[in-house]
Amino acid sequence: MVLRYWYLLRGSPPRLVELVYWPTVQMVIWGFMTLYLHPEGDVMALGFGALLSGVMLWDVCFRGQISLCGAFLEEMYARNLGHLMASPLRPVEFAAALLVTSLLRTLIGLLPTSLLALWFFGFSIYSLGMALIGFFFLLIVMGWAVGLVISGLIMRVGLGAESFAWAAIFAVAPLSGVYYPIATLPEWLRPVALMLPSAHVFEGMRAILTEHRLDLTSMALATGLDLVFLGLGFAAFLAFHASAKARGRLMQMGE
Amino acid sequence: MLAPAEMPALRVDGLGKRYGAVCAVDDLSFALPQGVTMGLLGGNGAGKTTTIGMILGLVTPDCGRIEVLGHDLGRAGRRIRPLINFSSPYADLPHRLTVRENLTVFARLYGLRRPAARIARLARDLDLEGFLDRPSGRLSAGQKTRLALAKALINEPRLLLLDEPTASLDPDTADWVRGLLESYRRRTGATLLLASHNMAEVERLCGEVLVMRQGRIADRGPPQMLISRYGRQTLEEVFLDIARGPAGHGGAS
C-alpha cells in the first residue's frame, strides 16, 4: 500500500509541490510576523523562536493528520476502496499503511521548510536538539489518531464528511497552546487542554526555548496520552469499517 | 490451496441482508460447483450486487453462511481472499497510476512472489503490452475493461466474480472478453459467477443461471432448459417473464 502512495506522489508533481508549499507559506508569514514583533533582534532571541518553532511543530500534527486523510481520500476519489477491502489486505494493515504514508509525506513537506527557515530567518528548528525527534513523533501520532477517526467517519458516511478532514484538527489548536502557554487559557479550560498530547508537547517546547531545560514530565504525559489517542484512533477506524460493511458502504462510495 | 473436486466452489446458505426497511437479499441459498460459469440475473435492485458484495466480504450479511472452497467466509476470510477476485463497475482503479503500477500494487497485495512475470503474462493475454506505462485514466473504455480484468485475474483466482464485465464495450471487444473468460475457465478450472444484463452473453458463457427477483431466487437452471420451460425463444424473453411476473415478497435494494 505504501508503494501505491509512492507511485501516486512520483507521478504527480503538483502533489509533491503542495506538500512543501503550505508549510513554507506558513513559515514565511510567521517568520516576518516574528521580525515585526521583534525588529532589533534575531528570531531566536527572547523566546520569539517559540513562535516559529510552534508554527513548524504544529504543522507536524496538522500535516500528519491531513496526509493520512489525504491518502485515504485518494482511495475514495479513485473508487478503489472496494478493490482494496476485497483483497487480502486487512483494515488494520490498511490503517498502518496510511500511517507510514503520512510520515513520509510529512517529512517531505517539512524538511525543505525547516531548511528554508534557516536560510530566510536564520532560525533553526534543530536548535531544539534531540527533543525535536520526540516532539515530532508525539505530534504526528496525535495527528494520526485524529486522522484515523476522520478517515473512518468518511468511510462510514461517505465523501459528505470530507470537510472534517480539512478542518477537524483546527478545533484543538487553540487548546494546544501552540503560540501561548496553557496558563493563558481560562482556568476552567486548562484541564481540557491538558488532556491533549499536543498541549504537553508545546509546554515542553517552551521549556527548552525559554528556560533551556528538558521537561521530562511533559514528554511522559504526552507519550501516555498519545498511546491512548492512537488506540482510540485505531478502534474508531475499525468500528467505522465494520459499520460501513454492515451498511454496504464499501460498495457504494460517494456522498 | 487444493479442494476436492466434488466440493462446491461456492455455497451460500440462508443468506439475508436488509438495509433498514428494504430487504435486499432474502434467504438466498445455492451452490456453485467448481469449474463452471453461473449467471446471476435479475432486474435493477434484484439483489445481485448485494449478493456479490457479501461473497466478497464487502457487505456483512444479517444472516446465513457463505463457504468458499469449503471455508467459512466469516471465520476464514483471510485464507479465502487470496482465492477470490472480482471486477465490477462499482469499483475503479486509481487513474493516476499506470497500468503496470496498478497491477504491481495488487500483485503485492495478493502476495504474488513474481509480480513482474505475472503482469507480463496478463499484459500479453489481455493485449495490454502497449499500455503498461500509460496512466490508467488515459485508457479507452475497452482498455480500462481489460485492465479491470487483468486486476481481477492477477492472483489467478479460483472463484472469479464478475459484475457486468462487458458493459460499455463495443460488440467486438465484448466478444473478445467473453472468449478470454471462457478460455481462462477452461485453462485453470476456475469458477465464475457472472452478473449481467446481456442475455446473449449469459447464454454463451453460463452452464446455469440463477434469476433473482426482490432478493430471492425466482428461478434457476441451464439457459436452454429455462427457455423451453417458459415456452420462449430466448433467455431475454424468460428474463422479462420473470421480471414482470406477479410480485413475490418483500422489497429489493
XYZ file of C-alpha atoms in Angstrom:
508
model
C 0.000 0.000 0.000
C 2.846 2.382 0.768
C 4.153 1.598 -2.725
C 0.775 2.630 -4.125
C 1.049 6.077 -2.489
C 4.658 6.412 -3.571
C 3.618 5.744 -7.175
C 0.961 8.422 -6.818
C 3.405 11.021 -5.497
C 6.078 10.115 -8.012
C 3.688 10.523 -10.906
C 2.109 13.749 -9.702
C 4.484 16.749 -9.311
C 1.610 19.037 -8.178
C 1.031 16.746 -5.190
C 4.737 16.902 -4.296
C 4.840 20.693 -4.617
C 1.713 21.021 -2.479
C 3.383 19.067 0.326
C 6.104 21.741 0.571
C 4.045 24.773 -0.442
C 1.713 25.236 2.534
C 4.279 24.645 5.320
C 6.596 27.098 3.581
C 3.910 29.777 3.269
C 3.065 29.357 6.949
C 6.691 29.580 7.970
C 7.319 32.718 5.875
C 4.247 34.534 7.251
C 5.122 33.754 10.865
C 8.794 34.460 10.274
C 8.013 38.013 9.118
C 5.476 38.381 11.923
C 8.219 37.486 14.396
C 10.577 40.020 12.826
C 7.844 42.646 13.055
C 7.297 41.933 16.754
C 10.990 41.934 17.489
C 12.680 44.068 14.824
C 16.039 44.563 16.578
C 16.913 41.032 17.444
C 17.213 37.719 15.733
C 14.218 35.438 15.790
C 15.832 33.106 18.299
C 16.053 35.820 20.957
C 13.736 36.368 23.931
C 11.641 33.351 23.175
C 10.427 34.697 19.870
C 11.832 31.494 18.414
C 8.949 29.800 20.197
C 6.561 31.332 17.684
C 8.327 29.870 14.681
C 9.004 26.595 16.479
C 5.317 26.452 17.357
C 4.317 27.067 13.756
C 6.592 24.344 12.439
C 5.766 21.804 15.135
C 2.040 22.427 14.836
C 2.457 21.728 11.143
C 3.782 18.272 12.087
C 0.489 17.491 13.836
C -1.610 19.080 11.114
C 0.367 17.508 8.239
C 0.308 14.128 9.960
C -3.479 14.229 10.104
C -4.089 15.775 6.700
C -1.593 13.450 4.973
C -3.282 10.400 6.466
C -6.753 11.614 5.484
C -5.433 12.717 2.084
C -4.077 9.248 1.355
C -7.379 7.719 2.428
C -9.367 10.180 0.336
C -7.315 9.201 -2.717
C -8.967 5.771 -2.470
C -12.400 7.340 -2.170
C -11.858 9.635 -5.145
C -10.499 6.702 -7.183
C -13.399 4.413 -6.084
C -10.687 1.907 -5.226
C -11.763 1.040 -1.690
C -13.814 -1.963 -2.801
C -10.818 -3.447 -4.607
C -8.619 -2.964 -1.542
C -11.083 -4.278 1.014
C -11.854 -7.382 -1.077
C -8.135 -8.174 -1.307
C -6.182 -9.940 1.459
C -5.368 -6.513 2.919
C -6.749 -6.264 6.450
C -8.261 -2.993 7.687
C -5.576 -2.689 10.373
C -2.872 -3.140 7.710
C -4.556 -0.503 5.584
C -4.552 1.876 8.561
C -0.869 1.109 9.224
C -0.048 1.878 5.580
C -1.833 5.217 5.930
C 0.362 5.990 8.957
C 3.596 5.206 7.127
C 2.475 7.226 4.109
C 1.587 10.131 6.362
C 5.042 10.001 7.955
C 6.739 10.121 4.552
C 4.520 12.930 3.262
C 5.047 14.976 6.426
C 8.822 14.590 6.219
C 8.806 15.530 2.528
C 6.847 18.668 3.408
C 8.701 19.797 6.498
C 12.364 19.059 5.792
C 12.669 21.635 2.983
C 10.622 24.119 5.048
C 12.976 23.806 8.010
C 15.966 24.463 5.749
C 14.256 27.471 4.184
C 13.597 28.870 7.675
C 17.316 28.667 8.341
C 18.071 30.451 5.090
C 15.381 33.164 5.340
C 15.396 33.966 9.037
C 18.488 32.307 10.451
C 16.084 30.219 12.509
C 16.901 26.588 13.158
C 14.214 24.269 14.480
C 17.096 21.863 15.060
C 18.163 24.064 17.979
C 15.619 22.041 19.953
C 18.178 19.246 19.796
C 17.257 15.607 20.320
C 13.957 16.664 21.889
C 12.842 17.657 18.397
C 12.652 13.975 17.434
C 10.450 13.313 20.444
C 8.245 16.335 19.756
C 7.942 15.324 16.106
C 6.705 11.818 16.871
C 4.460 12.897 19.735
C 2.726 15.413 17.497
C 2.476 13.249 14.396
C 0.969 10.412 16.439
C -1.729 12.768 17.683
C -2.338 13.824 14.071
C -2.625 10.144 13.091
C -5.142 9.464 15.848
C -7.389 12.290 14.660
C -6.812 11.263 11.027
C -7.842 7.667 11.699
C -11.112 8.771 13.297
C -11.928 11.117 10.420
C -10.960 8.585 7.719
C -13.160 6.004 9.403
C -16.001 8.508 9.550
C -15.627 9.249 5.829
C -15.618 5.506 5.092
C -18.811 5.173 7.113
C -20.802 8.159 5.854
C -19.142 8.927 2.509
C -17.493 11.966 0.987
C -20.115 14.219 2.563
C -17.866 14.169 5.641
C -14.774 15.175 3.648
C -14.691 18.695 5.091
C -13.836 17.215 8.517
C -10.540 16.055 7.007
C -9.504 19.627 6.319
C -10.953 21.328 9.387
C -11.164 18.997 12.401
C -7.628 19.360 13.728
C -8.001 23.149 13.954
C -10.585 22.630 16.682
C -7.820 21.507 19.062
C -5.255 24.149 18.017
C -6.495 26.816 20.463
C -6.303 24.288 23.309
C -2.859 23.037 22.347
C -1.027 26.185 23.357
C 0.845 26.377 20.083
C 1.638 30.087 20.342
C 0.963 30.765 24.040
C 1.340 28.884 27.336
C -1.602 26.821 28.586
C -1.663 29.193 31.595
C -3.066 31.822 29.208
C -6.293 29.838 28.882
C -9.167 30.395 31.338
C -8.732 28.220 34.380
C -11.798 26.073 33.621
C -10.437 25.257 30.162
C -6.966 24.178 31.263
C -7.922 20.625 32.340
C -9.447 20.090 28.897
C -6.280 21.352 27.219
C -4.107 19.121 29.363
C -5.950 16.076 28.044
C -4.315 16.740 24.666
C -0.817 15.358 23.968
C -0.079 18.471 21.908
C -0.567 20.776 24.925
C 2.232 18.958 26.787
C 4.482 18.984 23.732
C 4.217 22.756 23.309
C 4.754 23.304 27.015
C 7.874 21.153 26.689
C 8.993 23.106 23.641
C 8.718 26.414 25.505
C 10.626 24.964 28.450
C 13.555 24.233 26.158
C 13.476 27.510 24.244
C 12.928 29.882 27.165
C 14.288 28.015 30.193
C 16.795 25.759 28.402
C 15.554 22.669 30.242
C 14.035 19.431 29.044
C 10.659 18.932 30.729
C 10.522 15.149 31.053
C 7.157 15.251 32.817
C 5.540 16.928 29.821
C 7.148 14.404 27.490
C 5.949 11.471 29.588
C 2.397 12.810 29.819
C 2.313 13.436 26.080
C 3.557 9.893 25.404
C 0.908 8.329 27.633
C -1.875 10.413 26.129
C -0.622 9.633 22.624
C -0.878 5.909 23.285
C -4.477 6.367 24.418
C -5.294 8.606 21.441
C -3.729 6.212 18.914
C -5.505 3.223 20.439
C -8.809 5.090 20.232
C -7.993 6.144 16.662
C -7.424 2.555 15.534
C -10.508 1.363 17.426
C -12.663 4.053 15.795
C -11.269 3.244 12.328
C -12.047 -0.459 12.754
C -15.504 0.245 14.201
C -16.368 2.588 11.335
C -15.093 -0.036 8.880
C -17.355 -2.680 10.415
C -20.285 -0.276 10.316
C -19.537 0.625 6.675
C -19.536 -3.093 5.803
C -22.823 -3.643 7.596
C -24.413 -0.794 5.654
C -22.927 -1.767 2.298
C -20.953 1.471 2.095
C -17.764 -0.164 0.814
C -19.551 -0.909 -2.462
C -21.268 2.460 -2.755
C -18.613 5.077 -2.449
C -19.719 8.660 -2.835
C -21.660 11.269 -0.957
C -4.978 -24.467 -1.591
C -6.439 -27.618 -3.177
C -10.061 -28.588 -2.635
C -11.661 -31.907 -3.551
C -13.321 -31.637 -6.961
C -16.748 -32.537 -5.584
C -16.626 -29.689 -3.067
C -18.605 -26.658 -4.285
C -16.533 -23.621 -5.144
C -19.224 -21.534 -3.506
C -22.022 -22.466 -1.157
C -24.498 -19.870 0.027
C -26.947 -20.905 2.689
C -29.845 -18.835 4.030
C -28.171 -15.541 3.177
C -30.082 -12.415 4.091
C -29.463 -8.684 4.084
C -31.717 -5.765 4.910
C -30.996 -2.066 4.576
C -33.435 -0.567 7.049
C -36.924 -1.430 5.839
C -35.655 -2.646 2.473
C -34.952 -6.342 2.062
C -32.060 -6.613 -0.396
C -31.425 -10.363 -0.145
C -33.834 -12.787 1.451
C -32.995 -16.361 2.427
C -30.728 -16.975 -0.556
C -29.303 -20.475 -0.918
C -27.380 -22.007 -3.787
C -24.233 -23.973 -4.515
C -21.820 -23.416 -7.362
C -19.735 -26.428 -8.445
C -16.076 -25.971 -9.281
C -15.106 -25.187 -12.857
C -18.446 -23.830 -14.078
C -19.770 -20.404 -15.005
C -23.042 -19.461 -13.388
C -25.078 -16.450 -14.452
C -26.669 -14.259 -11.816
C -29.598 -12.477 -13.404
C -32.163 -10.052 -12.153
C -33.505 -6.579 -12.736
C -32.036 -3.495 -11.122
C -32.451 -3.834 -7.373
C -32.976 -7.589 -7.504
C -30.109 -8.087 -5.033
C -27.301 -9.225 -7.355
C -24.747 -6.621 -6.334
C -25.500 -7.060 -2.638
C -25.056 -10.821 -3.060
C -21.705 -10.327 -4.804
C -20.698 -7.819 -2.116
C -21.421 -10.351 0.628
C -19.449 -13.075 -1.152
C -16.528 -10.649 -1.487
C -16.709 -9.758 2.195
C -17.549 -6.139 1.403
C -21.033 -6.358 2.896
C -21.798 -8.052 6.204
C -24.791 -10.401 5.898
C -27.548 -10.158 8.507
C -27.892 -13.928 8.497
C -26.754 -17.017 6.631
C -23.460 -18.559 5.725
C -21.047 -18.334 2.807
C -18.495 -21.055 2.103
C -15.749 -20.715 -0.479
C -13.987 -23.990 -1.335
C -15.117 -25.428 1.965
C -14.020 -22.476 4.114
C -16.457 -20.323 6.035
C -16.059 -16.724 4.864
C -16.977 -15.369 8.289
C -14.230 -17.316 10.043
C -11.549 -17.852 7.409
C -11.801 -14.688 5.332
C -8.034 -14.193 5.466
C -7.461 -17.613 3.850
C -10.220 -17.203 1.302
C -9.445 -13.743 -0.027
C -6.308 -14.779 -1.943
C -8.503 -17.288 -3.830
C -11.134 -14.785 -4.967
C -11.120 -11.730 -7.150
C -13.651 -9.589 -8.933
C -14.407 -6.956 -11.481
C -17.262 -4.525 -11.018
C -18.406 -1.187 -12.389
C -18.786 -0.101 -8.739
C -15.021 -0.176 -8.230
C -12.345 1.551 -10.237
C -8.559 1.660 -10.246
C -6.541 4.810 -9.487
C -6.365 6.842 -12.682
C -3.023 8.467 -11.861
C -1.202 5.173 -11.587
C -0.010 3.481 -14.745
C -1.322 0.089 -15.776
C 1.906 -1.521 -14.573
C 1.811 0.316 -11.220
C -1.807 -0.622 -10.580
C -1.136 -4.262 -11.353
C 2.059 -4.246 -9.271
C 0.193 -2.905 -6.231
C -2.475 -5.599 -6.460
C 0.062 -8.324 -7.244
C 1.775 -7.445 -3.967
C -1.484 -7.186 -2.041
C -2.331 -10.707 -3.208
C 1.129 -11.871 -2.167
C 2.475 -12.852 -5.586
C 6.110 -13.869 -5.476
C 6.966 -12.836 -9.032
C 4.721 -9.889 -9.866
C 6.666 -8.837 -12.971
C 6.286 -12.235 -14.656
C 2.561 -12.394 -13.867
C 1.990 -8.852 -15.131
C 3.883 -9.623 -18.332
C 1.722 -12.714 -18.889
C -1.523 -10.835 -18.259
C -0.421 -7.943 -20.455
C 0.189 -10.421 -23.267
C -3.105 -12.281 -22.744
C -5.148 -9.099 -22.444
C -3.365 -7.151 -25.137
C -2.159 -4.505 -22.675
C 1.542 -4.635 -23.536
C 1.452 -1.333 -25.415
C -0.198 0.482 -22.496
C 1.692 -0.789 -19.466
C 3.303 2.555 -18.758
C 0.256 4.664 -19.577
C -1.758 6.162 -16.688
C -4.978 4.206 -16.278
C -7.027 7.388 -16.601
C -5.828 7.800 -20.175
C -7.079 4.411 -21.352
C -10.096 3.968 -23.596
C -13.200 2.226 -22.207
C -12.130 -1.055 -23.770
C -8.592 -0.772 -22.429
C -9.942 0.058 -18.962
C -12.109 -3.038 -19.038
C -9.100 -5.123 -19.989
C -7.139 -3.571 -17.122
C -10.005 -4.329 -14.716
C -9.921 -7.931 -15.923
C -6.144 -8.066 -15.555
C -6.537 -6.924 -11.947
C -9.304 -9.489 -11.438
C -7.039 -12.239 -12.791
C -3.808 -11.076 -11.109
C -3.943 -13.784 -8.439
C -5.324 -16.423 -10.844
C -8.459 -16.677 -8.681
C -10.259 -19.961 -8.113
C -13.515 -18.033 -7.791
C -13.996 -15.048 -10.066
C -16.949 -12.704 -9.560
C -17.845 -10.531 -12.496
C -20.427 -7.771 -12.370
C -21.286 -6.558 -15.889
C -17.829 -7.336 -17.299
C -18.688 -6.219 -20.835
C -20.868 -3.186 -20.092
C -19.908 -0.173 -22.232
C -17.808 -2.284 -24.596
C -18.311 -2.410 -28.337
C -19.559 -5.783 -29.648
C -16.149 -6.803 -30.975
C -14.310 -6.119 -27.696
C -17.146 -7.657 -25.684
C -16.921 -10.827 -27.748
C -13.162 -10.908 -27.246
C -13.604 -10.561 -23.457
C -16.122 -13.422 -23.399
C -13.652 -15.608 -25.263
C -10.948 -14.710 -22.779
C -13.124 -15.572 -19.765
C -14.140 -18.874 -21.294
C -10.549 -19.741 -22.065
C -9.469 -18.763 -18.518
C -12.100 -21.042 -17.018
C -11.070 -23.944 -19.241
C -7.359 -23.464 -18.618
C -7.469 -23.065 -14.849
C -10.642 -24.875 -13.827
C -11.750 -21.710 -12.062
C -15.359 -20.984 -11.171
C -17.066 -17.868 -12.466
C -20.128 -16.086 -11.129
C -21.333 -13.633 -13.740
C -23.898 -10.909 -13.108
C -25.033 -9.483 -16.404
C -27.957 -7.876 -18.195
C -26.640 -9.143 -21.504
C -28.661 -12.311 -22.091
C -26.720 -13.359 -25.186
C -23.558 -13.211 -23.087
C -25.139 -15.287 -20.344
C -26.397 -17.868 -22.845
C -22.922 -18.178 -24.326
C -20.918 -18.382 -21.114
C -23.146 -19.885 -18.452
C -23.994 -23.527 -17.933
C -26.591 -22.496 -15.383
C -28.358 -19.308 -14.447
C -29.910 -18.133 -11.263
C -32.595 -15.485 -11.683
C -33.157 -13.163 -8.712
C -36.200 -11.079 -8.047
C -36.816 -8.950 -4.990
C -33.868 -10.500 -3.204
C -34.883 -14.124 -3.716
C -34.255 -16.800 -6.299
C -37.148 -16.621 -8.754
C -35.926 -19.484 -10.919
C -32.786 -21.354 -11.853
C -31.444 -23.863 -14.323
C -29.492 -24.182 -17.564
C -30.435 -21.440 -20.087
C -31.905 -23.865 -22.642
C -33.994 -25.597 -20.002
C -35.420 -22.276 -18.787
C -36.192 -21.227 -22.352
C -38.129 -24.406 -23.053
C -39.832 -24.422 -19.654
C -41.184 -20.897 -20.243
C -42.017 -21.704 -23.884
C -39.867 -18.860 -25.147
C -37.290 -18.360 -27.884
C -34.589 -16.562 -25.934
C -33.315 -16.131 -22.403
C -34.197 -12.442 -22.618
C -37.886 -13.349 -23.013
C -37.610 -15.656 -19.996
C -35.993 -12.839 -18.036
C -38.844 -10.479 -18.949
C -41.443 -13.060 -17.942
C -39.840 -13.417 -14.534
C -39.121 -9.720 -14.043
C -42.670 -8.686 -15.000
C -44.394 -11.539 -13.216
C -46.544 -11.081 -10.136
C -44.688 -9.578 -7.186
C -43.371 -12.047 -4.717
C -42.446 -10.831 -1.310
C -40.569 -8.059 0.466
C -38.741 -5.271 -1.278
C -35.445 -5.085 -3.052
C -32.317 -2.978 -2.848
